[in-house]
Coordinates of C-alpha atoms in Angstrom, one line a residue:
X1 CA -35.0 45.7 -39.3
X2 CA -34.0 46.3 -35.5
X3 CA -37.3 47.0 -34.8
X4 CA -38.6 43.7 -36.9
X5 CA -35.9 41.7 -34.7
X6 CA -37.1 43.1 -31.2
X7 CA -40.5 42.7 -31.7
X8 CA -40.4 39.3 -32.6
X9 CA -38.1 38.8 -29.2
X10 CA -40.5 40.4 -27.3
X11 CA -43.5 38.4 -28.8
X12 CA -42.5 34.4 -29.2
X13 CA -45.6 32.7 -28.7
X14 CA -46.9 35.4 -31.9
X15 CA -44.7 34.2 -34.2
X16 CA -45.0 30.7 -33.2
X17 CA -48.6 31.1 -33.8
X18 CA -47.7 32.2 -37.0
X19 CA -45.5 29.5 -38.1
X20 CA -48.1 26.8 -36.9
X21 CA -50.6 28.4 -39.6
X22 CA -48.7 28.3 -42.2
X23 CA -47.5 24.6 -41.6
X24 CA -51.4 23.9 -41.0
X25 CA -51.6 25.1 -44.6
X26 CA -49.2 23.5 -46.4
X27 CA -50.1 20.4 -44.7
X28 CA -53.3 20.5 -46.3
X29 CA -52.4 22.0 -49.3
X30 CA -50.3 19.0 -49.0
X31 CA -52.3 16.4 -48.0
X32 CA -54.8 17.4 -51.2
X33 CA -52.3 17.3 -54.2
X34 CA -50.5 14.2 -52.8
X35 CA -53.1 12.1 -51.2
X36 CA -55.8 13.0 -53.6
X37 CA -57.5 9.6 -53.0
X38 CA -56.6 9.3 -49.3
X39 CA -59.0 7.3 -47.4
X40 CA -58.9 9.5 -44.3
X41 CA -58.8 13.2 -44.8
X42 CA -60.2 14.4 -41.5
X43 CA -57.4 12.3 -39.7
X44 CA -55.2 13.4 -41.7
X45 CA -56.6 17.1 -40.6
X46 CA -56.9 16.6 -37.2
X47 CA -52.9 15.3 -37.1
X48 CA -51.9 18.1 -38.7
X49 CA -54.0 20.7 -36.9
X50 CA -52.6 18.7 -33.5
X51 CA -48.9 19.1 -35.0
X52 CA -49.6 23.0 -35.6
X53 CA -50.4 23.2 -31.6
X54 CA -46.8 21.9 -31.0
X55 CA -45.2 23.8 -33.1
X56 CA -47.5 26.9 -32.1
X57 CA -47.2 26.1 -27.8
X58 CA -43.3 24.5 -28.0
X59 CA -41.7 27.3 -26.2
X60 CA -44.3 27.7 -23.4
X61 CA -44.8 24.1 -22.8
X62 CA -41.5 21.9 -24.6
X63 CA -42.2 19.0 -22.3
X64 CA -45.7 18.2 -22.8
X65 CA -45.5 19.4 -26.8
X66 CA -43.2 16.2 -27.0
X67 CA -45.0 14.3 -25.1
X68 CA -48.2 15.1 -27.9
X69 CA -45.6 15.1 -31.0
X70 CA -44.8 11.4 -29.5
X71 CA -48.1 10.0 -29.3
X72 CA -49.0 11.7 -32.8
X73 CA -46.3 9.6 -33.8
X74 CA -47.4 6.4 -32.6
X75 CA -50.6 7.1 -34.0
X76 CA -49.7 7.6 -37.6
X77 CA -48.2 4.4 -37.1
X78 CA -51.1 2.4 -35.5
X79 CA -53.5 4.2 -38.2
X80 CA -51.3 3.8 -40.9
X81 CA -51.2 7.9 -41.4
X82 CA -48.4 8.5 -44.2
X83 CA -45.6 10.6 -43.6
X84 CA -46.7 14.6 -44.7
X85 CA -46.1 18.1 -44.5
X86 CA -47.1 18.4 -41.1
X87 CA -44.8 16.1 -39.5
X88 CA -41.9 18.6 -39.9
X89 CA -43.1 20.0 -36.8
X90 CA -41.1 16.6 -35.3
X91 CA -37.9 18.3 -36.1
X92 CA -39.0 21.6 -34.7
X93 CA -39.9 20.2 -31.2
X94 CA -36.4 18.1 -31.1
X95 CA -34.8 21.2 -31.7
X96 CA -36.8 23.0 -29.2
X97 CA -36.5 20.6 -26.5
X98 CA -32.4 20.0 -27.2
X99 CA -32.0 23.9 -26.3
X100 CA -34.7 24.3 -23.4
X101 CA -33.0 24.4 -19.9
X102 CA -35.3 21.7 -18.8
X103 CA -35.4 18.3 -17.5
X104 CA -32.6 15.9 -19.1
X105 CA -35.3 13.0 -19.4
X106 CA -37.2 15.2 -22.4
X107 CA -34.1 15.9 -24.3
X108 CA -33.1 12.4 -24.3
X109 CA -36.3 11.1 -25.5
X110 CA -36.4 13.7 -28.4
X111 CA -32.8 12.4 -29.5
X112 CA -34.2 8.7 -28.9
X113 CA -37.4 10.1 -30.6
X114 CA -35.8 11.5 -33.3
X115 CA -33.3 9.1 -34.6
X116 CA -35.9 6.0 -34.5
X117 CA -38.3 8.1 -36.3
X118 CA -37.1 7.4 -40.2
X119 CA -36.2 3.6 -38.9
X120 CA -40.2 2.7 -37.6
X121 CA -41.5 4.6 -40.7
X122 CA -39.7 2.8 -43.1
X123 CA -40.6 -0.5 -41.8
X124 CA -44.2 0.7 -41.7
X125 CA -43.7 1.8 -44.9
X126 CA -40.8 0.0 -47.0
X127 CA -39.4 2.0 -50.5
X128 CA -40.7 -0.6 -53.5
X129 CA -39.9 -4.1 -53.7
X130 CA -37.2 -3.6 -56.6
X131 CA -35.1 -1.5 -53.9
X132 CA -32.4 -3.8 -52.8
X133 CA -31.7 -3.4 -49.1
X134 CA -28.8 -1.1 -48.9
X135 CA -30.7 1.5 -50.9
X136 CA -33.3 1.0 -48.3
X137 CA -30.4 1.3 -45.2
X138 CA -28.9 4.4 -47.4
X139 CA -32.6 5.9 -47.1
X140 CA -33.0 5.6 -43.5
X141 CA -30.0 6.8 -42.4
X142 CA -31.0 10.2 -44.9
X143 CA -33.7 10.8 -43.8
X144 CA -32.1 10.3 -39.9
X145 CA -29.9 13.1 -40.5
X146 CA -32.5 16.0 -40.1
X147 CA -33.6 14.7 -36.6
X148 CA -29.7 14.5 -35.7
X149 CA -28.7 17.7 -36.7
X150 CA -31.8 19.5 -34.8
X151 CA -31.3 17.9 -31.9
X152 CA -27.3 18.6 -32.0
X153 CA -28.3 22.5 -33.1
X154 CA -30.6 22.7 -30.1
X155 CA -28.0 21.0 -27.2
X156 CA -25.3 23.1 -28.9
X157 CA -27.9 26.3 -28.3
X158 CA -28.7 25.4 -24.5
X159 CA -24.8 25.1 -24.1
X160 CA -24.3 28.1 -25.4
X161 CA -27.0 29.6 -23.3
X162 CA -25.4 28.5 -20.2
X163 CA -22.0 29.5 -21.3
X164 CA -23.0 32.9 -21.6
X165 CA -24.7 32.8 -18.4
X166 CA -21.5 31.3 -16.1
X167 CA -19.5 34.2 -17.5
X168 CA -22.4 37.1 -17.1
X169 CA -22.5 35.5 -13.4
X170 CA -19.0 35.2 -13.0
X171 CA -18.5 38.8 -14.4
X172 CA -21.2 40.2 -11.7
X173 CA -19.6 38.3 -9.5
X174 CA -15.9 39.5 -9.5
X175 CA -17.9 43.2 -9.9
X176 CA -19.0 42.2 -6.3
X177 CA -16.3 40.8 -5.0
X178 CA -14.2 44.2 -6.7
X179 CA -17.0 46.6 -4.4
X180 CA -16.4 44.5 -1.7
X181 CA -12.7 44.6 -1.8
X182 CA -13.0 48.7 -2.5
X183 CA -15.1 49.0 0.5
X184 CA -12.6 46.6 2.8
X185 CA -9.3 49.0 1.5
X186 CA -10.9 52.3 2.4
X187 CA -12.0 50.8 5.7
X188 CA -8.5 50.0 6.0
X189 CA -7.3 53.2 5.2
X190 CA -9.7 55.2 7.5
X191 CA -8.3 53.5 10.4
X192 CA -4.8 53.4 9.0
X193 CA -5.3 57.6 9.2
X194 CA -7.5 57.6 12.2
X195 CA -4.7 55.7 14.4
X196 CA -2.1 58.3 12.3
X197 CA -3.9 61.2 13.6
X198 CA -4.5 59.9 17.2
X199 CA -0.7 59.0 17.7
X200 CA -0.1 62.8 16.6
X201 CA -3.0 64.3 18.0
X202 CA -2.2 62.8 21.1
X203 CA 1.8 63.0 21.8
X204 CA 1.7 66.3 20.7
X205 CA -1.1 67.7 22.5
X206 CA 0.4 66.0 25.4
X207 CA 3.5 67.6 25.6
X208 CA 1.5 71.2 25.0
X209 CA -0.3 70.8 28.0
X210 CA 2.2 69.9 30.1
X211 CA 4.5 72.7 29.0
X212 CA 1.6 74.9 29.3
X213 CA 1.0 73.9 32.8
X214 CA 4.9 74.3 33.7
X215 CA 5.2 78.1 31.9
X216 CA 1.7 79.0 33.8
X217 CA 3.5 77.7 37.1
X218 CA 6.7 79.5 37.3
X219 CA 5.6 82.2 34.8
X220 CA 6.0 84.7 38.0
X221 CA 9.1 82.6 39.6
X222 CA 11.3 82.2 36.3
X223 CA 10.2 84.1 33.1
X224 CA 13.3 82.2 31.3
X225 CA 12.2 79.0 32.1
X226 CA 8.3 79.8 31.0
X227 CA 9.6 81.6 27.8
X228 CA 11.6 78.3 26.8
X229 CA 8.2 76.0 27.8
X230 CA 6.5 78.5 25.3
X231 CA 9.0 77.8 22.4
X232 CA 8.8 74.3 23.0
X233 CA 4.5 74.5 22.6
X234 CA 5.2 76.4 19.5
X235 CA 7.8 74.0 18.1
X236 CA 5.4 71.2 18.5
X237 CA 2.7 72.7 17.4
X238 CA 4.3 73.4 14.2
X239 CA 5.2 69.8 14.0
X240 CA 1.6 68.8 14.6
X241 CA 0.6 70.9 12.2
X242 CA 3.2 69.9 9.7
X243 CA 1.9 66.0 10.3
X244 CA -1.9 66.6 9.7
X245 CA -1.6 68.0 6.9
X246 CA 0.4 65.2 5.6
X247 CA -2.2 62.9 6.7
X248 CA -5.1 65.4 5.1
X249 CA -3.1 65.4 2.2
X250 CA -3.9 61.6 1.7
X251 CA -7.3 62.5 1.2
X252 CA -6.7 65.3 -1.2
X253 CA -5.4 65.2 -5.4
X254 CA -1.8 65.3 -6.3
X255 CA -2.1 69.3 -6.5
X256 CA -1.1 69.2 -3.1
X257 CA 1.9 67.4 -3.4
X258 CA 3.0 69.6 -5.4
X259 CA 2.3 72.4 -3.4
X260 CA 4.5 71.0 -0.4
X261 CA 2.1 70.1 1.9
X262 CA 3.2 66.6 2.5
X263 CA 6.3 65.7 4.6
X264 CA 7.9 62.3 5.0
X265 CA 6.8 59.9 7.3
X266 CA 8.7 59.5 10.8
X267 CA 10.9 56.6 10.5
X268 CA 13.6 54.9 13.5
X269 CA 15.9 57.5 12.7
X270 CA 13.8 60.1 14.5
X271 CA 13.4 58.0 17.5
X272 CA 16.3 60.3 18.8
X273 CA 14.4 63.3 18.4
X274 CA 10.8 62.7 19.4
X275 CA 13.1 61.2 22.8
X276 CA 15.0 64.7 23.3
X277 CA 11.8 66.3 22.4
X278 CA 9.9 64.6 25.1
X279 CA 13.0 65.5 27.5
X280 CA 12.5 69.1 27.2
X281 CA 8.6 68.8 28.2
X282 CA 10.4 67.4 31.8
X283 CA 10.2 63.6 31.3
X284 CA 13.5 62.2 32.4
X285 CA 13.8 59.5 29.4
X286 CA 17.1 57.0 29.1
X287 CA 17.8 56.1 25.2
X288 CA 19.9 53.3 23.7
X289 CA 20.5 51.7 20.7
X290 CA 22.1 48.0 20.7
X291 CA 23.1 46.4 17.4
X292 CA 24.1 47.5 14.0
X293 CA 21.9 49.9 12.5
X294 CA 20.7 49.4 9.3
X295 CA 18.1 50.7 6.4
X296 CA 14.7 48.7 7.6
X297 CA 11.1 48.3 5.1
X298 CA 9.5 51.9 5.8
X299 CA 6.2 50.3 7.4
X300 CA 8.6 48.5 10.0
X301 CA 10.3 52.5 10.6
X302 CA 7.1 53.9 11.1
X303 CA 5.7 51.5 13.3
X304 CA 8.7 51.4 15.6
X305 CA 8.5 55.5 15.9
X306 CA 5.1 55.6 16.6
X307 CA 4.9 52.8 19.5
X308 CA 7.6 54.5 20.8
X309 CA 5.6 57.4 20.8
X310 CA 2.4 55.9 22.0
X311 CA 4.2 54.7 24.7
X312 CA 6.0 57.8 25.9
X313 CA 2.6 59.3 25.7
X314 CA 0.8 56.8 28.1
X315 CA 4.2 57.3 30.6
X316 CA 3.5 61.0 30.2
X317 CA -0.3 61.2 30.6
X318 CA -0.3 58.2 33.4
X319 CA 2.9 57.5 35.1
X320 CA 2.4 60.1 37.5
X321 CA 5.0 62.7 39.2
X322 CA 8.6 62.0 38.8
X323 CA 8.4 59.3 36.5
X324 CA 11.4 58.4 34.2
X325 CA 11.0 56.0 31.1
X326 CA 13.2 53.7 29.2
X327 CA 14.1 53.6 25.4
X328 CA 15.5 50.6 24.0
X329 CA 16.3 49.8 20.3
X330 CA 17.5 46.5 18.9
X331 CA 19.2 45.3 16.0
X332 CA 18.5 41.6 15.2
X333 CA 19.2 39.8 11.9
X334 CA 16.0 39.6 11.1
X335 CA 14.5 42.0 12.6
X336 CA 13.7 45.3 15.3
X337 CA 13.5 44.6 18.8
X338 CA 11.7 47.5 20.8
X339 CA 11.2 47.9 24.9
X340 CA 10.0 50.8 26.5
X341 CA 9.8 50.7 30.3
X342 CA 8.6 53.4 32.9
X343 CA 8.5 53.3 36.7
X344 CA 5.3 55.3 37.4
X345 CA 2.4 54.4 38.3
X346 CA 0.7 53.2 35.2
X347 CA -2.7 53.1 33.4
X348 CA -5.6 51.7 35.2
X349 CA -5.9 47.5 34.3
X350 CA -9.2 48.1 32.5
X351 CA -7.7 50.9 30.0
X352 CA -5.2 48.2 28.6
X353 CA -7.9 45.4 28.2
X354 CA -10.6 45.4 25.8
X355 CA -10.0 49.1 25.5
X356 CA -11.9 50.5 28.6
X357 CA -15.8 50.8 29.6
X358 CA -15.6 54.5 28.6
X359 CA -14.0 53.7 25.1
X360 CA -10.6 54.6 26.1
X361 CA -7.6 53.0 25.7
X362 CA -7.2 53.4 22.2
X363 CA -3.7 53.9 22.1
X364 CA -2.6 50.1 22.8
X365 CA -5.2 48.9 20.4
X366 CA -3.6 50.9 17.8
X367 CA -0.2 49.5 18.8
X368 CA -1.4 46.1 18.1
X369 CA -2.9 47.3 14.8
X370 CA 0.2 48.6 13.7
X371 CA 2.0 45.4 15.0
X372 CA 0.3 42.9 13.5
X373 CA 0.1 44.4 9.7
X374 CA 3.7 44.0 9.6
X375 CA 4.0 40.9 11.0
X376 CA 5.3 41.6 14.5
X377 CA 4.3 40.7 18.0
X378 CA 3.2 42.8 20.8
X379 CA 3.8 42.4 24.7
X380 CA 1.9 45.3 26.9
X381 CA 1.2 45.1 30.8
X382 CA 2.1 46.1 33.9
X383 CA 6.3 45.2 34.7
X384 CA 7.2 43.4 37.9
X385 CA 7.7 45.8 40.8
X386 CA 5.7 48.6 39.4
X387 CA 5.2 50.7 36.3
X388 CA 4.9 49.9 32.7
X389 CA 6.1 48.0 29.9
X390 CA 5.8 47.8 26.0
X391 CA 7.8 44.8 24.4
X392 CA 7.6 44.9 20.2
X393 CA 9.1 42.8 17.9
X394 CA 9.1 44.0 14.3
X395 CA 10.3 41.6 11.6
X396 CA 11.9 42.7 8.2
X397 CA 9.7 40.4 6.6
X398 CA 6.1 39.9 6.9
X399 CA 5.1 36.8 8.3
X400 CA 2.8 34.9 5.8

């Protein structure tokens, strides 16, 4: 039966073909046992042999199959061409034009078509002169009905159609707009991990290489003082270590988690630390806190911690000899103020704008990344008789 079903889905202008043979037949079959004395057998031939083409070409060509079901019509009128088997084919092109997706002007002369049809016919043709005339109105609005009803089945069809077709467009549309918004979040997240590693690639590295340097310098003068340089590589090394694989663990299954690999992420608290940390690598650093501590929204602590980071790095890596830095945390109501000042030298003016012709200055860029996804502002430049300054405010609620 499936296979019945598909094939005749596949082949509609077959079956059409079909149907318009066997209407030609009973049309003559038709035209012979009720007109048995009909004046005009070929014409009444050649109508129904027209009305087989419509029914036979309606789905390939619904406009102009009206158009000839029309002017068949007219002519059985004009000719005086009794109603027969063949003008069934009327109700079929009705219905046929009501549910094509075509031009409005068809459909509404098929419903004008059909529901004058019985009317113009009965006044061609009037019931016998003993009817009284409200059997005669109770005829024609009969024999209406059929034209109604297929030209309501066929609009109800189309609007079913195109029903179907909103919500199979609207579906592949959200599908879209689903990829697109999968594709947008792991964009997101590969920078939200590739500013993660640089901030700990790059603070951490930093303050190995300058403890390097200072062990390989008074390795000879002061073994003490290299062997403590040495410890301090090996503690930050660990702690690099100890981050990256937090951040690899992001990109790993939940077996990992279990296995202890993550660690939680910095947060204000360990603003104390990473500062006494970057003491002991020989930066002179002066920390303060102002204000009431208080629990803050952990994308607000970890944003704080790593600008201060950021920043401590940049003194480090371009404030030159003998620089000393700044440290400031403040409490507002409703929010976390942060200022960190040097008095070095500071970073060439083309590495903290538009990130530098050699694609560096990354770190700043990230800062403002960082800022702006919680809500916060950013102030970074050069400060007024020399050196460098970062200025952050972090709100404890996003701005919308």
């Amino acid at each position: 039966m499936q296979r019945l079903y598909d094939f005749i889905r596949r082949h509609p202008t077959g079956v059409d073909g079909f149907w318009a043979v066997v209407l030609l037949g009973f049309s003559l079959l038709w035209v012979g046992t009720t007109y048995p004395t009909v004046g005009h057998p070929v014409a009444y031939g050649l109508v129904a042999a027209l009305f087989s083409l419509v029914v036979a070409l309606r789905r390939r060509a619904p406009e102009k199959m009206l158009l000839l079901a029309v002017a068949l019509g007219v002519a059985q009128l004009a000719f005086g061409l009794k109603p027969f088997m063949a003008d069934f084919a009327m109700l079929v092109i009705i219905f046929t034009v009501a549910a094509h997706d075509g031009p409005r002007w068809a459909s509404r002369l098929a419903l004008i078509g059909g529901l004058s049809a019985s009317t113009l016919s009965q006044l061609r043709w009037p019931l016998e002169a003993q009817s009284s005339g409200a059997a005669k109105v109770f005829f024609t609005i009969i024999m209406t009905v059929p034209f109604a009803l297929a030209w309501v089945l066929g609009d109800s069809l189309r609007t079913r159609r195109a029903y179907f077709a909103q919500l199979e467009e609207r579906a592949s549309r959200l599908e879209k707009e689903r990829e697109a918004q999968a594709k947008v979040a792991v964009a997101a997240e590969r920078a939200r991990i590739a500013r993660e590693l640089h901030d700990v690639v790059a603070h951490n590295v930093s303050v190995m290489v300058v403890q390097a340097d200072g062990a390989a310098y008074v390795m000879d003068s002061s073994p003490e003082t290299a062997k403590q340089a040495l410890e301090t590589i090996s503690t930050t090394g660990r702690q690099a270590l100890a981050e990256m694989r937090r951040l690899l663990g992001i990109l790993r299954t939940g077996e990992h988690q279990e296995a202890g690999e993550y660690v939680p992420q910095p947060d204000v608290g360990q603003i104390e630390d990473l500062v006494e940390q970057v003491r002991g690598a020989g930066l002179t650093v002066d920390f303060a806190i102002e204000g009431s501590p208080r629990p803050l929204p952990s994308g607000v602590e970890l944003t704080a911690y790593r600008i201060v980071q950021e920043a401590l790095t940049n003194t480090r890596k371009h404030g030159g000899p003998d620089v000393g830095a700044s440290v400031r945390l403040v409490y507002f109501d409703d929010g976390l103020g942060l200022l960190v000042e040097d008095d070095g030298r500071g970073a060439p003016q083309e590495m903290y704008e538009d990130g530098g012709a050699d694609g560096r200055g990354h770190g700043l860029i990230g800062m403002r990344e960082r800022v702006g996804m919680v809500g916060g502002t950013l102030d970074a430049g050069p400060r007024p008789g020399g050196g460098f300054r970062i200025s952050a405010l972090l709100p404890l609620k996003p701005a919308h």
